[in-house]
Coordinates of C-alpha atoms in Angstrom, one line a residue:
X24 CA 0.0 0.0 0.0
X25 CA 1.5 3.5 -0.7
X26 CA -0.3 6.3 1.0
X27 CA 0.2 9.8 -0.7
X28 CA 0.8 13.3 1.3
X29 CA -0.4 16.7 0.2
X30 CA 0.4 20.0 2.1
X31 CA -2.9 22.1 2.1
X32 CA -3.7 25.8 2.0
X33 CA -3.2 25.2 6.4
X34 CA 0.1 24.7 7.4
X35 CA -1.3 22.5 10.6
X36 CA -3.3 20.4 8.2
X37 CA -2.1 17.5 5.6
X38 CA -4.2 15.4 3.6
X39 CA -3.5 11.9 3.2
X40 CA -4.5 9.9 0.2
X41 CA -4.4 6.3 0.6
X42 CA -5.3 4.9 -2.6
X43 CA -8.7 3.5 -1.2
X44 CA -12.1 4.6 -1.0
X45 CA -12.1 6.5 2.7
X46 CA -16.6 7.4 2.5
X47 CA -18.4 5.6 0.2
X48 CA -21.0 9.1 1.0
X49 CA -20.4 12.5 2.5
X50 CA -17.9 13.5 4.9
X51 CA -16.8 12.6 8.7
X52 CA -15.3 15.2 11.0
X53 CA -13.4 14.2 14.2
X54 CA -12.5 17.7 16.5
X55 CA -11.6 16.5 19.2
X56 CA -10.6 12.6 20.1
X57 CA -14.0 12.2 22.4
X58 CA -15.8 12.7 18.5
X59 CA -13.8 9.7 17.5
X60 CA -15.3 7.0 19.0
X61 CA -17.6 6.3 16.0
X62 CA -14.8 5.5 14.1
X63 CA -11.7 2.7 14.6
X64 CA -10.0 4.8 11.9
X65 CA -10.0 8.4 14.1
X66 CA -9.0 6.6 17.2
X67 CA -6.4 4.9 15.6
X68 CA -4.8 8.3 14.4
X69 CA -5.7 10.3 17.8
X70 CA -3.0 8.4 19.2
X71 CA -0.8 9.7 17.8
X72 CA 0.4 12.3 20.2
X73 CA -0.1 16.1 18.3
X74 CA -3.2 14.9 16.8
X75 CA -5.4 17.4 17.1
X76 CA -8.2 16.8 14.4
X77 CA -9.6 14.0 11.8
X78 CA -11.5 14.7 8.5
X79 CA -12.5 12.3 6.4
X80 CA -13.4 12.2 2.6
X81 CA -14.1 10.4 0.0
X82 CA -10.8 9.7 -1.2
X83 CA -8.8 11.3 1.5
X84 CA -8.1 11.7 5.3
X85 CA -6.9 15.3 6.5
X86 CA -5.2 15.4 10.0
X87 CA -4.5 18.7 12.0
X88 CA -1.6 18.4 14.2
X89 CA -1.1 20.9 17.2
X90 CA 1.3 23.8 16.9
X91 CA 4.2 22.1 19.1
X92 CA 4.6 19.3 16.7
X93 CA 6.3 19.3 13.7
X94 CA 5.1 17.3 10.5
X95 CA 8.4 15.4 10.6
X96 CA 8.1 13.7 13.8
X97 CA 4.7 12.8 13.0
X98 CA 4.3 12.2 9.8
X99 CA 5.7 8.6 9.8
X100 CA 3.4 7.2 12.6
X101 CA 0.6 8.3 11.1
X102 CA 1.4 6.7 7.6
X103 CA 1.9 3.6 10.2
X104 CA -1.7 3.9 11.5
X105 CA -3.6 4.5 8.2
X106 CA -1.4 1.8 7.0
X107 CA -2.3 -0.8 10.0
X108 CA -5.9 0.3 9.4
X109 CA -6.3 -1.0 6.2
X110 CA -4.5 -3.8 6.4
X111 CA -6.5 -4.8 9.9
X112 CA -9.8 -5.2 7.9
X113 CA -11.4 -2.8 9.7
X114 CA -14.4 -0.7 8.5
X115 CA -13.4 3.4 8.3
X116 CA -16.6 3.9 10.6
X117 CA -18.5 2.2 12.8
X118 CA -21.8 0.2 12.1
X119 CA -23.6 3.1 13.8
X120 CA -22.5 5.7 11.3
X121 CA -25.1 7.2 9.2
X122 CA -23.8 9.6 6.2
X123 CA -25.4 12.7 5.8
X124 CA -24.8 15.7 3.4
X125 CA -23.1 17.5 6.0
X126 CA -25.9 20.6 5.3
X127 CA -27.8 21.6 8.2
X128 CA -31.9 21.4 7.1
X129 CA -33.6 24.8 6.6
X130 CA -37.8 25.6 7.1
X131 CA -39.9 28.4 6.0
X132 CA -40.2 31.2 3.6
X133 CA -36.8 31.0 2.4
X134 CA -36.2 27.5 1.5
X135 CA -36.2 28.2 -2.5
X136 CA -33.1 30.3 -1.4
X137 CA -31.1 27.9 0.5
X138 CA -32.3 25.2 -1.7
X139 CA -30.3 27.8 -4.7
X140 CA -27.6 27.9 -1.9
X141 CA -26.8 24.2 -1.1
X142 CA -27.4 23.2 -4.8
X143 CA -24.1 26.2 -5.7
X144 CA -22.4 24.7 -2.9
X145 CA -22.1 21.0 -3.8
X146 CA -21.7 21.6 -7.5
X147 CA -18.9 24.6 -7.3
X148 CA -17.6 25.1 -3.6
X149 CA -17.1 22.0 -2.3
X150 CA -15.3 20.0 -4.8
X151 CA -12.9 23.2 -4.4
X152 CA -12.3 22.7 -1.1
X153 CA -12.6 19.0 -1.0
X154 CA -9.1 19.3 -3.2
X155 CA -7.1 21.4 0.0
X156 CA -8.7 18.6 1.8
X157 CA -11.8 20.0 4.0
X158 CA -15.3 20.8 3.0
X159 CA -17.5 23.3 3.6
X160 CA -21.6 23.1 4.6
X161 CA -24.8 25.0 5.2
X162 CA -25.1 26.1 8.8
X163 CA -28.4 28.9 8.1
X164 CA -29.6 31.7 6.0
X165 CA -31.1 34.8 8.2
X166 CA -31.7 38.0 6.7
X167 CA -29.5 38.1 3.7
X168 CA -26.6 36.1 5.5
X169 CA -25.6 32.8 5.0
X170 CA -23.5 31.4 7.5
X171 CA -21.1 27.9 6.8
X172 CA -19.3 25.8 8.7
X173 CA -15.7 24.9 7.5
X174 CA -14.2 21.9 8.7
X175 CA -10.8 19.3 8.0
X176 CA -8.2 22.0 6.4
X177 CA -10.7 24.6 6.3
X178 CA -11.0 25.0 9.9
X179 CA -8.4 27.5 11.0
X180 CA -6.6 27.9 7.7
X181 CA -5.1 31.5 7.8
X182 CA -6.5 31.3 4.3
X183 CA -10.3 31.0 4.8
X184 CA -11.7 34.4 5.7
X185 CA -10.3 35.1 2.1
X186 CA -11.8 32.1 1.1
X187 CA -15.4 32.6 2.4
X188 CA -15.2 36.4 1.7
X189 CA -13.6 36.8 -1.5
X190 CA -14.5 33.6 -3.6
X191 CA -17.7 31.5 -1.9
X192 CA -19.8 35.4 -0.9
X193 CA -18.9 36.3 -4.5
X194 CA -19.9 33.4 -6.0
X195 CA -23.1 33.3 -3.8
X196 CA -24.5 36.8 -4.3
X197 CA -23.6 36.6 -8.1
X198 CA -26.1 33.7 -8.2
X199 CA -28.7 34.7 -5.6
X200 CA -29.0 38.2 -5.2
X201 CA -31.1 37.7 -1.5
X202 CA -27.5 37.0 -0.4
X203 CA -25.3 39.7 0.8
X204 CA -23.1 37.9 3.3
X205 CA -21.3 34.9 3.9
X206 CA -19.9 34.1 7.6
X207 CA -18.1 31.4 9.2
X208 CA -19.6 29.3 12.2
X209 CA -17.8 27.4 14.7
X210 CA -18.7 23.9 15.2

């Protein structure tokens, strides 16, 4: 098994391509190691010590690694666990797991809008991100402003205020004029 690497847009973030279907559906995020337990995968690479976050794709598993750590003494123990992973026979996620689009539902008089607002997202945003290795999901639309949650690289990357201002609010109130603002949410 070779497992590519790929720096991403966060300098505490690297996405790891194993060569293997990760999700069959949607995306899994991990935070913190209690969020793990749903998956032998994310517990396997919590502990590692300087993990500090899991993400999961289709094709691809991002890890955030704390600020004290540096890539090099980490990097090879976490090839190690993805490696033992998949080699265990293991499923990615438990038999509980459920995927969902990752969208958070909206009611009432503005559901044509965030319908318009999801629909831009998983045809032209998320693919985008999905290639630094995060993803990025309808939290709520109130009064003009839409707010998403960013999470794997995009959580915390220095980059993603520029992100979310200059290239998803663009490409949102271009499309939908109700739009006039796009803001982050924390998990």
């Amino acid at each position: 098994m070779f497992i590519q690497t790929e720096s991403t847009p966060n300098p505490a973030t690297l996405k790891f391509l194993p060569g293997q279907t990760v999700l069959d559906v949607g995306t899994a995020d991990f935070p913190t190691p209690e969020a793990a337990g749903s998956s032998p995968l994310a517990q396997r690479l919590f502990a590692v010590d300087g993990v500090e976050g899991v993400f999961f794709g289709m094709d691809f598993v991002t890890i955030t690694k704390a600020d004290a750590v540096d890539w090099d003494h980490i990097k090879p123990a976490l090839l190690g666990a993805i490696m033992e992973h998949y080699q265990s026979g293991q499923s990615v996620m438990g038999e509980d797991h459920k995927p969902v689009s990752g969208h958070a539902t909206h009611e009432g008089e503005d559901s044509a809008i965030v319908d318009q607002i999801k629909e831009l997202l998983d045809t032209r945003v998320r693919p985008a991100v999905a290639q630094d290795g995060g993803d990025i999901t309808f939290h709520g639309f109130e009064r003009g402003v839409v707010y998403l949650h960013m999470q794997g690289a995009c959580a915390g990357c220095p980059s993603s205020t520029l992100t979310l201002k200059m290239g998803i609010e663009n490409l949102l109130r271009h499309y939908i004029p109700e739009v006039t603002e796009v803001r982050p949410v924390a998990a």
